[in-house]
Amino acid sequence: MTYTVIFRSKRTDSNSELYYEHNDKLQEKIKTIPGYIKHYGVRHPETREGITIVYFETLDAIKQWRDDFEHIEAKNLAKTHFYENYSIEILELQKSYEWVKEN
């Protein structure tokens, strides 16, 4: 089974240095969680709205990430310094496929 965590957010227009310090650290830390598969994210440069999608093998892996001390610290800063708003959805992935144009 695969689970996805969808994190939607809107960044504030301040605290960029502190944000990227924590973001870069957490980008590497999440990869150490047993059950982590992959993640990717994008942010619109003008509206500052973004989305990050993370794939995990188990709900326990998601819980381990949620309860990680450094992640908790970053979440606290997110509410006070980094984001105007954010939302999180956790879904069970039912099907996945892709198409790639051949050259």
PDB file of N, CA and C in Angstrom:
ATOM      1  N   MET A   1       0.848  -1.174   0.000  1.00  0.00           N
ATOM      2  CA  MET A   1       0.000   0.000   0.000  1.00  0.00           C
ATOM      3  C   MET A   1       0.892   1.235   0.000  1.00  0.00           C
ATOM      4  N   THR A   2       0.445   2.273  -0.646  1.00  0.00           N
ATOM      5  CA  THR A   2       1.154   3.554  -0.658  1.00  0.00           C
ATOM      6  C   THR A   2       0.207   4.638  -0.160  1.00  0.00           C
ATOM      7  N   TYR A   3       0.757   5.544   0.636  1.00  0.00           N
ATOM      8  CA  TYR A   3      -0.005   6.669   1.161  1.00  0.00           C
ATOM      9  C   TYR A   3       0.651   7.962   0.694  1.00  0.00           C
ATOM     10  N   THR A   4      -0.173   8.963   0.460  1.00  0.00           N
ATOM     11  CA  THR A   4       0.354  10.268   0.074  1.00  0.00           C
ATOM     12  C   THR A   4      -0.078  11.313   1.087  1.00  0.00           C
ATOM     13  N   VAL A   5       0.827  12.215   1.352  1.00  0.00           N
ATOM     14  CA  VAL A   5       0.533  13.374   2.175  1.00  0.00           C
ATOM     15  C   VAL A   5       0.619  14.575   1.244  1.00  0.00           C
ATOM     16  N   ILE A   6      -0.466  15.315   1.162  1.00  0.00           N
ATOM     17  CA  ILE A   6      -0.515  16.503   0.319  1.00  0.00           C
ATOM     18  C   ILE A   6      -0.509  17.719   1.234  1.00  0.00           C
ATOM     19  N   PHE A   7       0.522  18.530   1.069  1.00  0.00           N
ATOM     20  CA  PHE A   7       0.709  19.724   1.891  1.00  0.00           C
ATOM     21  C   PHE A   7       0.566  20.940   0.984  1.00  0.00           C
ATOM     22  N   ARG A   8      -0.502  21.697   1.176  1.00  0.00           N
ATOM     23  CA  ARG A   8      -0.730  22.933   0.415  1.00  0.00           C
ATOM     24  C   ARG A   8      -0.457  24.104   1.345  1.00  0.00           C
ATOM     25  N   SER A   9       0.178  25.141   0.793  1.00  0.00           N
ATOM     26  CA  SER A   9       0.529  26.264   1.661  1.00  0.00           C
ATOM     27  C   SER A   9       0.643  27.555   0.866  1.00  0.00           C
ATOM     28  N   LYS A  10       0.631  28.652   1.622  1.00  0.00           N
ATOM     29  CA  LYS A  10       0.939  29.957   1.062  1.00  0.00           C
ATOM     30  C   LYS A  10       1.983  30.590   1.968  1.00  0.00           C
ATOM     31  N   ARG A  11       3.163  30.833   1.401  1.00  0.00           N
ATOM     32  CA  ARG A  11       4.282  31.404   2.158  1.00  0.00           C
ATOM     33  C   ARG A  11       4.050  32.882   2.445  1.00  0.00           C
ATOM     34  N   THR A  12       4.585  33.312   3.576  1.00  0.00           N
ATOM     35  CA  THR A  12       4.629  34.741   3.839  1.00  0.00           C
ATOM     36  C   THR A  12       5.719  35.334   2.955  1.00  0.00           C
ATOM     37  N   ASP A  13       5.824  36.623   2.966  1.00  0.00           N
ATOM     38  CA  ASP A  13       6.826  37.294   2.138  1.00  0.00           C
ATOM     39  C   ASP A  13       8.052  37.664   2.973  1.00  0.00           C
ATOM     40  N   SER A  14       8.259  36.964   4.081  1.00  0.00           N
ATOM     41  CA  SER A  14       9.382  37.293   4.964  1.00  0.00           C
ATOM     42  C   SER A  14      10.017  36.019   5.509  1.00  0.00           C
ATOM     43  N   ASN A  15      11.096  36.181   6.247  1.00  0.00           N
ATOM     44  CA  ASN A  15      11.792  35.079   6.917  1.00  0.00           C
ATOM     45  C   ASN A  15      12.334  34.023   5.951  1.00  0.00           C
ATOM     46  N   SER A  16      12.690  34.427   4.752  1.00  0.00           N
ATOM     47  CA  SER A  16      13.135  33.464   3.741  1.00  0.00           C
ATOM     48  C   SER A  16      14.389  32.700   4.170  1.00  0.00           C
ATOM     49  N   GLU A  17      15.354  33.379   4.746  1.00  0.00           N
ATOM     50  CA  GLU A  17      16.592  32.701   5.137  1.00  0.00           C
ATOM     51  C   GLU A  17      16.322  31.615   6.173  1.00  0.00           C
ATOM     52  N   LEU A  18      15.540  31.936   7.195  1.00  0.00           N
ATOM     53  CA  LEU A  18      15.183  30.957   8.224  1.00  0.00           C
ATOM     54  C   LEU A  18      14.357  29.822   7.632  1.00  0.00           C
ATOM     55  N   TYR A  19      13.431  30.159   6.741  1.00  0.00           N
ATOM     56  CA  TYR A  19      12.607  29.142   6.091  1.00  0.00           C
ATOM     57  C   TYR A  19      13.477  28.144   5.334  1.00  0.00           C
ATOM     58  N   TYR A  20      14.360  28.633   4.481  1.00  0.00           N
ATOM     59  CA  TYR A  20      15.177  27.725   3.661  1.00  0.00           C
ATOM     60  C   TYR A  20      16.167  26.939   4.498  1.00  0.00           C
ATOM     61  N   GLU A  21      16.624  27.502   5.598  1.00  0.00           N
ATOM     62  CA  GLU A  21      17.488  26.755   6.513  1.00  0.00           C
ATOM     63  C   GLU A  21      16.768  25.504   7.020  1.00  0.00           C
ATOM     64  N   HIS A  22      15.529  25.680   7.474  1.00  0.00           N
ATOM     65  CA  HIS A  22      14.752  24.543   7.978  1.00  0.00           C
ATOM     66  C   HIS A  22      14.295  23.638   6.833  1.00  0.00           C
ATOM     67  N   ASN A  23      13.873  24.225   5.746  1.00  0.00           N
ATOM     68  CA  ASN A  23      13.398  23.446   4.606  1.00  0.00           C
ATOM     69  C   ASN A  23      14.488  22.515   4.078  1.00  0.00           C
ATOM     70  N   ASP A  24      15.683  23.046   3.901  1.00  0.00           N
ATOM     71  CA  ASP A  24      16.781  22.227   3.379  1.00  0.00           C
ATOM     72  C   ASP A  24      17.115  21.079   4.320  1.00  0.00           C
ATOM     73  N   LYS A  25      17.120  21.363   5.617  1.00  0.00           N
ATOM     74  CA  LYS A  25      17.418  20.324   6.610  1.00  0.00           C
ATOM     75  C   LYS A  25      16.348  19.231   6.584  1.00  0.00           C
ATOM     76  N   LEU A  26      15.073  19.646   6.526  1.00  0.00           N
ATOM     77  CA  LEU A  26      13.981  18.671   6.540  1.00  0.00           C
ATOM     78  C   LEU A  26      13.892  17.895   5.229  1.00  0.00           C
ATOM     79  N   GLN A  27      14.307  18.510   4.120  1.00  0.00           N
ATOM     80  CA  GLN A  27      14.315  17.803   2.828  1.00  0.00           C
ATOM     81  C   GLN A  27      15.201  16.560   2.914  1.00  0.00           C
ATOM     82  N   GLU A  28      16.306  16.664   3.635  1.00  0.00           N
ATOM     83  CA  GLU A  28      17.198  15.513   3.804  1.00  0.00           C
ATOM     84  C   GLU A  28      16.718  14.583   4.915  1.00  0.00           C
ATOM     85  N   LYS A  29      16.201  15.145   5.974  1.00  0.00           N
ATOM     86  CA  LYS A  29      15.770  14.348   7.129  1.00  0.00           C
ATOM     87  C   LYS A  29      14.630  13.393   6.761  1.00  0.00           C
ATOM     88  N   ILE A  30      13.675  13.858   5.953  1.00  0.00           N
ATOM     89  CA  ILE A  30      12.528  13.014   5.626  1.00  0.00           C
ATOM     90  C   ILE A  30      12.969  11.734   4.909  1.00  0.00           C
ATOM     91  N   LYS A  31      14.056  11.827   4.164  1.00  0.00           N
ATOM     92  CA  LYS A  31      14.552  10.666   3.420  1.00  0.00           C
ATOM     93  C   LYS A  31      15.062   9.561   4.338  1.00  0.00           C
ATOM     94  N   THR A  32      15.300   9.870   5.608  1.00  0.00           N
ATOM     95  CA  THR A  32      15.793   8.866   6.560  1.00  0.00           C
ATOM     96  C   THR A  32      14.664   8.120   7.263  1.00  0.00           C
ATOM     97  N   ILE A  33      13.426   8.546   7.059  1.00  0.00           N
ATOM     98  CA  ILE A  33      12.284   7.890   7.713  1.00  0.00           C
ATOM     99  C   ILE A  33      12.035   6.552   7.033  1.00  0.00           C
ATOM    100  N   PRO A  34      12.080   5.441   7.792  1.00  0.00           N
ATOM    101  CA  PRO A  34      11.757   4.138   7.185  1.00  0.00           C
ATOM    102  C   PRO A  34      10.324   4.163   6.644  1.00  0.00           C
ATOM    103  N   GLY A  35      10.157   3.810   5.384  1.00  0.00           N
ATOM    104  CA  GLY A  35       8.847   3.849   4.758  1.00  0.00           C
ATOM    105  C   GLY A  35       8.635   5.058   3.862  1.00  0.00           C
ATOM    106  N   TYR A  36       9.587   5.997   3.886  1.00  0.00           N
ATOM    107  CA  TYR A  36       9.543   7.130   2.969  1.00  0.00           C
ATOM    108  C   TYR A  36       9.847   6.618   1.566  1.00  0.00           C
ATOM    109  N   ILE A  37       9.109   7.101   0.561  1.00  0.00           N
ATOM    110  CA  ILE A  37       9.349   6.700  -0.826  1.00  0.00           C
ATOM    111  C   ILE A  37       9.958   7.850  -1.615  1.00  0.00           C
ATOM    112  N   LYS A  38       9.241   8.964  -1.717  1.00  0.00           N
ATOM    113  CA  LYS A  38       9.730  10.123  -2.471  1.00  0.00           C
ATOM    114  C   LYS A  38       8.840  11.313  -2.176  1.00  0.00           C
ATOM    115  N   HIS A  39       9.306  12.490  -2.617  1.00  0.00           N
ATOM    116  CA  HIS A  39       8.485  13.690  -2.498  1.00  0.00           C
ATOM    117  C   HIS A  39       8.888  14.694  -3.562  1.00  0.00           C
ATOM    118  N   TYR A  40       7.977  15.594  -3.834  1.00  0.00           N
ATOM    119  CA  TYR A  40       8.276  16.709  -4.726  1.00  0.00           C
ATOM    120  C   TYR A  40       7.340  17.858  -4.384  1.00  0.00           C
ATOM    121  N   GLY A  41       7.746  19.036  -4.779  1.00  0.00           N
ATOM    122  CA  GLY A  41       6.929  20.202  -4.495  1.00  0.00           C
ATOM    123  C   GLY A  41       7.188  21.322  -5.478  1.00  0.00           C
ATOM    124  N   VAL A  42       6.225  22.220  -5.572  1.00  0.00           N
ATOM    125  CA  VAL A  42       6.338  23.404  -6.425  1.00  0.00           C
ATOM    126  C   VAL A  42       5.698  24.587  -5.702  1.00  0.00           C
ATOM    127  N   ARG A  43       6.180  25.785  -6.042  1.00  0.00           N
ATOM    128  CA  ARG A  43       5.613  27.006  -5.475  1.00  0.00           C
ATOM    129  C   ARG A  43       5.571  28.068  -6.570  1.00  0.00           C
ATOM    130  N   HIS A  44       4.435  28.752  -6.668  1.00  0.00           N
ATOM    131  CA  HIS A  44       4.289  29.829  -7.640  1.00  0.00           C
ATOM    132  C   HIS A  44       5.062  31.044  -7.125  1.00  0.00           C
ATOM    133  N   PRO A  45       5.952  31.624  -7.929  1.00  0.00           N
ATOM    134  CA  PRO A  45       6.801  32.721  -7.437  1.00  0.00           C
ATOM    135  C   PRO A  45       6.041  34.010  -7.096  1.00  0.00           C
ATOM    136  N   GLU A  46       4.915  34.249  -7.730  1.00  0.00           N
ATOM    137  CA  GLU A  46       4.182  35.489  -7.460  1.00  0.00           C
ATOM    138  C   GLU A  46       3.138  35.346  -6.363  1.00  0.00           C
ATOM    139  N   THR A  47       2.331  34.291  -6.425  1.00  0.00           N
ATOM    140  CA  THR A  47       1.280  34.120  -5.410  1.00  0.00           C
ATOM    141  C   THR A  47       1.818  33.492  -4.132  1.00  0.00           C
ATOM    142  N   ARG A  48       2.989  32.857  -4.211  1.00  0.00           N
ATOM    143  CA  ARG A  48       3.630  32.153  -3.093  1.00  0.00           C
ATOM    144  C   ARG A  48       2.839  30.917  -2.652  1.00  0.00           C
ATOM    145  N   GLU A  49       1.849  30.496  -3.459  1.00  0.00           N
ATOM    146  CA  GLU A  49       1.097  29.276  -3.157  1.00  0.00           C
ATOM    147  C   GLU A  49       1.900  28.074  -3.641  1.00  0.00           C
ATOM    148  N   GLY A  50       1.896  27.014  -2.821  1.00  0.00           N
ATOM    149  CA  GLY A  50       2.673  25.844  -3.178  1.00  0.00           C
ATOM    150  C   GLY A  50       2.004  24.563  -2.775  1.00  0.00           C
ATOM    151  N   ILE A  51       2.558  23.477  -3.295  1.00  0.00           N
ATOM    152  CA  ILE A  51       2.080  22.143  -2.945  1.00  0.00           C
ATOM    153  C   ILE A  51       3.279  21.206  -2.874  1.00  0.00           C
ATOM    154  N   THR A  52       3.291  20.379  -1.855  1.00  0.00           N
ATOM    155  CA  THR A  52       4.290  19.327  -1.711  1.00  0.00           C
ATOM    156  C   THR A  52       3.540  18.022  -1.542  1.00  0.00           C
ATOM    157  N   ILE A  53       3.963  17.008  -2.270  1.00  0.00           N
ATOM    158  CA  ILE A  53       3.352  15.680  -2.167  1.00  0.00           C
ATOM    159  C   ILE A  53       4.437  14.702  -1.741  1.00  0.00           C
ATOM    160  N   VAL A  54       4.139  13.960  -0.678  1.00  0.00           N
ATOM    161  CA  VAL A  54       5.085  12.998  -0.133  1.00  0.00           C
ATOM    162  C   VAL A  54       4.453  11.618  -0.182  1.00  0.00           C
ATOM    163  N   TYR A  55       5.228  10.620  -0.582  1.00  0.00           N
ATOM    164  CA  TYR A  55       4.769   9.238  -0.675  1.00  0.00           C
ATOM    165  C   TYR A  55       5.429   8.411   0.422  1.00  0.00           C
ATOM    166  N   PHE A  56       4.607   7.638   1.133  1.00  0.00           N
ATOM    167  CA  PHE A  56       5.075   6.757   2.196  1.00  0.00           C
ATOM    168  C   PHE A  56       4.500   5.363   1.991  1.00  0.00           C
ATOM    169  N   GLU A  57       5.198   4.368   2.527  1.00  0.00           N
ATOM    170  CA  GLU A  57       4.727   2.981   2.449  1.00  0.00           C
ATOM    171  C   GLU A  57       3.682   2.654   3.504  1.00  0.00           C
ATOM    172  N   THR A  58       3.722   3.351   4.650  1.00  0.00           N
ATOM    173  CA  THR A  58       2.815   3.010   5.753  1.00  0.00           C
ATOM    174  C   THR A  58       2.321   4.265   6.469  1.00  0.00           C
ATOM    175  N   LEU A  59       1.216   4.095   7.169  1.00  0.00           N
ATOM    176  CA  LEU A  59       0.728   5.174   8.031  1.00  0.00           C
ATOM    177  C   LEU A  59       1.675   5.392   9.209  1.00  0.00           C
ATOM    178  N   ASP A  60       2.349   4.327   9.648  1.00  0.00           N
ATOM    179  CA  ASP A  60       3.324   4.465  10.735  1.00  0.00           C
ATOM    180  C   ASP A  60       4.483   5.364  10.322  1.00  0.00           C
ATOM    181  N   ALA A  61       4.900   5.294   9.068  1.00  0.00           N
ATOM    182  CA  ALA A  61       5.964   6.172   8.574  1.00  0.00           C
ATOM    183  C   ALA A  61       5.504   7.629   8.619  1.00  0.00           C
ATOM    184  N   ILE A  62       4.261   7.868   8.258  1.00  0.00           N
ATOM    185  CA  ILE A  62       3.714   9.229   8.321  1.00  0.00           C
ATOM    186  C   ILE A  62       3.698   9.710   9.769  1.00  0.00           C
ATOM    187  N   LYS A  63       3.284   8.839  10.672  1.00  0.00           N
ATOM    188  CA  LYS A  63       3.254   9.203  12.092  1.00  0.00           C
ATOM    189  C   LYS A  63       4.661   9.505  12.600  1.00  0.00           C
ATOM    190  N   GLN A  64       5.629   8.697  12.191  1.00  0.00           N
ATOM    191  CA  GLN A  64       7.005   8.940  12.625  1.00  0.00           C
ATOM    192  C   GLN A  64       7.482  10.313  12.137  1.00  0.00           C
ATOM    193  N   TRP A  65       7.137  10.665  10.904  1.00  0.00           N
ATOM    194  CA  TRP A  65       7.511  11.976  10.379  1.00  0.00           C
ATOM    195  C   TRP A  65       6.781  13.089  11.133  1.00  0.00           C
ATOM    196  N   ARG A  66       5.496  12.912  11.365  1.00  0.00           N
ATOM    197  CA  ARG A  66       4.704  13.912  12.084  1.00  0.00           C
ATOM    198  C   ARG A  66       5.269  14.161  13.482  1.00  0.00           C
ATOM    199  N   ASP A  67       5.755  13.102  14.135  1.00  0.00           N
ATOM    200  CA  ASP A  67       6.225  13.191  15.515  1.00  0.00           C
ATOM    201  C   ASP A  67       7.718  13.516  15.638  1.00  0.00           C
ATOM    202  N   ASP A  68       8.422  13.664  14.519  1.00  0.00           N
ATOM    203  CA  ASP A  68       9.849  13.968  14.542  1.00  0.00           C
ATOM    204  C   ASP A  68      10.083  15.344  15.183  1.00  0.00           C
ATOM    205  N   PHE A  69      11.044  15.419  16.099  1.00  0.00           N
ATOM    206  CA  PHE A  69      11.280  16.644  16.863  1.00  0.00           C
ATOM    207  C   PHE A  69      11.604  17.836  15.962  1.00  0.00           C
ATOM    208  N   GLU A  70      12.505  17.662  15.000  1.00  0.00           N
ATOM    209  CA  GLU A  70      12.865  18.771  14.109  1.00  0.00           C
ATOM    210  C   GLU A  70      11.683  19.198  13.239  1.00  0.00           C
ATOM    211  N   HIS A  71      10.868  18.230  12.855  1.00  0.00           N
ATOM    212  CA  HIS A  71       9.680  18.546  12.063  1.00  0.00           C
ATOM    213  C   HIS A  71       8.672  19.332  12.909  1.00  0.00           C
ATOM    214  N   ILE A  72       8.518  18.954  14.163  1.00  0.00           N
ATOM    215  CA  ILE A  72       7.625  19.684  15.076  1.00  0.00           C
ATOM    216  C   ILE A  72       8.105  21.118  15.260  1.00  0.00           C
ATOM    217  N   GLU A  73       9.414  21.302  15.424  1.00  0.00           N
ATOM    218  CA  GLU A  73       9.966  22.655  15.540  1.00  0.00           C
ATOM    219  C   GLU A  73       9.633  23.488  14.303  1.00  0.00           C
ATOM    220  N   ALA A  74       9.814  22.885  13.130  1.00  0.00           N
ATOM    221  CA  ALA A  74       9.534  23.591  11.873  1.00  0.00           C
ATOM    222  C   ALA A  74       8.044  23.911  11.754  1.00  0.00           C
ATOM    223  N   LYS A  75       7.183  22.996  12.190  1.00  0.00           N
ATOM    224  CA  LYS A  75       5.741  23.261  12.136  1.00  0.00           C
ATOM    225  C   LYS A  75       5.368  24.451  13.019  1.00  0.00           C
ATOM    226  N   ASN A  76       6.007  24.549  14.174  1.00  0.00           N
ATOM    227  CA  ASN A  76       5.733  25.689  15.053  1.00  0.00           C
ATOM    228  C   ASN A  76       6.170  26.989  14.395  1.00  0.00           C
ATOM    229  N   LEU A  77       7.340  26.989  13.764  1.00  0.00           N
ATOM    230  CA  LEU A  77       7.802  28.175  13.040  1.00  0.00           C
ATOM    231  C   LEU A  77       6.909  28.467  11.838  1.00  0.00           C
ATOM    232  N   ALA A  78       6.401  27.416  11.214  1.00  0.00           N
ATOM    233  CA  ALA A  78       5.525  27.598  10.051  1.00  0.00           C
ATOM    234  C   ALA A  78       4.327  28.458  10.409  1.00  0.00           C
ATOM    235  N   LYS A  79       3.770  28.215  11.570  1.00  0.00           N
ATOM    236  CA  LYS A  79       2.572  28.952  11.987  1.00  0.00           C
ATOM    237  C   LYS A  79       2.880  30.396  12.373  1.00  0.00           C
ATOM    238  N   THR A  80       4.079  30.643  12.857  1.00  0.00           N
ATOM    239  CA  THR A  80       4.402  31.984  13.334  1.00  0.00           C
ATOM    240  C   THR A  80       5.226  32.810  12.352  1.00  0.00           C
ATOM    241  N   HIS A  81       5.980  32.141  11.447  1.00  0.00           N
ATOM    242  CA  HIS A  81       6.920  32.867  10.607  1.00  0.00           C
ATOM    243  C   HIS A  81       6.855  32.572   9.105  1.00  0.00           C
ATOM    244  N   PHE A  82       6.430  31.381   8.704  1.00  0.00           N
ATOM    245  CA  PHE A  82       6.637  30.956   7.323  1.00  0.00           C
ATOM    246  C   PHE A  82       5.397  31.010   6.428  1.00  0.00           C
ATOM    247  N   TYR A  83       4.228  30.714   6.981  1.00  0.00           N
ATOM    248  CA  TYR A  83       3.046  30.543   6.139  1.00  0.00           C
ATOM    249  C   TYR A  83       1.904  31.457   6.550  1.00  0.00           C
ATOM    250  N   GLU A  84       1.140  31.882   5.543  1.00  0.00           N
ATOM    251  CA  GLU A  84      -0.123  32.564   5.805  1.00  0.00           C
ATOM    252  C   GLU A  84      -1.195  31.527   6.123  1.00  0.00           C
ATOM    253  N   ASN A  85      -1.085  30.357   5.483  1.00  0.00           N
ATOM    254  CA  ASN A  85      -1.998  29.245   5.745  1.00  0.00           C
ATOM    255  C   ASN A  85      -1.398  27.978   5.170  1.00  0.00           C
ATOM    256  N   TYR A  86      -1.887  26.854   5.663  1.00  0.00           N
ATOM    257  CA  TYR A  86      -1.536  25.569   5.061  1.00  0.00           C
ATOM    258  C   TYR A  86      -2.609  24.547   5.377  1.00  0.00           C
ATOM    259  N   SER A  87      -2.640  23.488   4.570  1.00  0.00           N
ATOM    260  CA  SER A  87      -3.560  22.375   4.811  1.00  0.00           C
ATOM    261  C   SER A  87      -2.830  21.077   4.488  1.00  0.00           C
ATOM    262  N   ILE A  88      -3.282  20.017   5.113  1.00  0.00           N
ATOM    263  CA  ILE A  88      -2.675  18.698   4.928  1.00  0.00           C
ATOM    264  C   ILE A  88      -3.774  17.683   4.683  1.00  0.00           C
ATOM    265  N   GLU A  89      -3.567  16.855   3.674  1.00  0.00           N
ATOM    266  CA  GLU A  89      -4.466  15.734   3.397  1.00  0.00           C
ATOM    267  C   GLU A  89      -3.624  14.474   3.347  1.00  0.00           C
ATOM    268  N   ILE A  90      -4.157  13.388   3.902  1.00  0.00           N
ATOM    269  CA  ILE A  90      -3.490  12.090   3.845  1.00  0.00           C
ATOM    270  C   ILE A  90      -4.431  11.137   3.120  1.00  0.00           C
ATOM    271  N   LEU A  91      -3.922  10.529   2.055  1.00  0.00           N
ATOM    272  CA  LEU A  91      -4.753   9.677   1.211  1.00  0.00           C
ATOM    273  C   LEU A  91      -4.083   8.327   0.985  1.00  0.00           C
ATOM    274  N   GLU A  92      -4.901   7.338   0.747  1.00  0.00           N
ATOM    275  CA  GLU A  92      -4.423   6.023   0.349  1.00  0.00           C
ATOM    276  C   GLU A  92      -4.423   5.999  -1.176  1.00  0.00           C
ATOM    277  N   LEU A  93      -3.280   5.750  -1.755  1.00  0.00           N
ATOM    278  CA  LEU A  93      -3.150   5.760  -3.212  1.00  0.00           C
ATOM    279  C   LEU A  93      -3.762   4.481  -3.783  1.00  0.00           C
ATOM    280  N   GLN A  94      -4.745   4.641  -4.641  1.00  0.00           N
ATOM    281  CA  GLN A  94      -5.438   3.502  -5.232  1.00  0.00           C
ATOM    282  C   GLN A  94      -4.794   3.040  -6.537  1.00  0.00           C
ATOM    283  N   LYS A  95      -4.316   3.994  -7.322  1.00  0.00           N
ATOM    284  CA  LYS A  95      -3.765   3.660  -8.619  1.00  0.00           C
ATOM    285  C   LYS A  95      -2.813   4.760  -9.038  1.00  0.00           C
ATOM    286  N   SER A  96      -1.783   4.382  -9.765  1.00  0.00           N
ATOM    287  CA  SER A  96      -0.830   5.354 -10.253  1.00  0.00           C
ATOM    288  C   SER A  96      -0.283   4.879 -11.588  1.00  0.00           C
ATOM    289  N   TYR A  97      -0.187   5.786 -12.547  1.00  0.00           N
ATOM    290  CA  TYR A  97       0.430   5.447 -13.831  1.00  0.00           C
ATOM    291  C   TYR A  97       0.975   6.712 -14.445  1.00  0.00           C
ATOM    292  N   GLU A  98       1.821   6.566 -15.437  1.00  0.00           N
ATOM    293  CA  GLU A  98       2.368   7.717 -16.124  1.00  0.00           C
ATOM    294  C   GLU A  98       2.537   7.437 -17.607  1.00  0.00           C
ATOM    295  N   TRP A  99       2.667   8.487 -18.361  1.00  0.00           N
ATOM    296  CA  TRP A  99       2.897   8.413 -19.783  1.00  0.00           C
ATOM    297  C   TRP A  99       4.070   9.341 -20.087  1.00  0.00           C
ATOM    298  N   VAL A 100       5.004   8.876 -20.897  1.00  0.00           N
ATOM    299  CA  VAL A 100       6.153   9.682 -21.284  1.00  0.00           C
ATOM    300  C   VAL A 100       6.266   9.641 -22.803  1.00  0.00           C
ATOM    301  N   LYS A 101       6.329  10.801 -23.410  1.00  0.00           N
ATOM    302  CA  LYS A 101       6.455  10.890 -24.852  1.00  0.00           C
ATOM    303  C   LYS A 101       7.820  10.375 -25.280  1.00  0.00           C
ATOM    304  N   GLU A 102       7.822   9.512 -26.263  1.00  0.00           N
ATOM    305  CA  GLU A 102       9.076   8.988 -26.793  1.00  0.00           C
ATOM    306  C   GLU A 102       9.622   9.956 -27.818  1.00  0.00           C
ATOM    307  N   ASN A 103      10.937  10.086 -27.868  1.00  0.00           N
ATOM    308  CA  ASN A 103      11.581  11.002 -28.833  1.00  0.00           C
ATOM    309  C   ASN A 103      11.738  10.373 -30.182  1.00  0.00           C
TER     310      ASN A 103
END
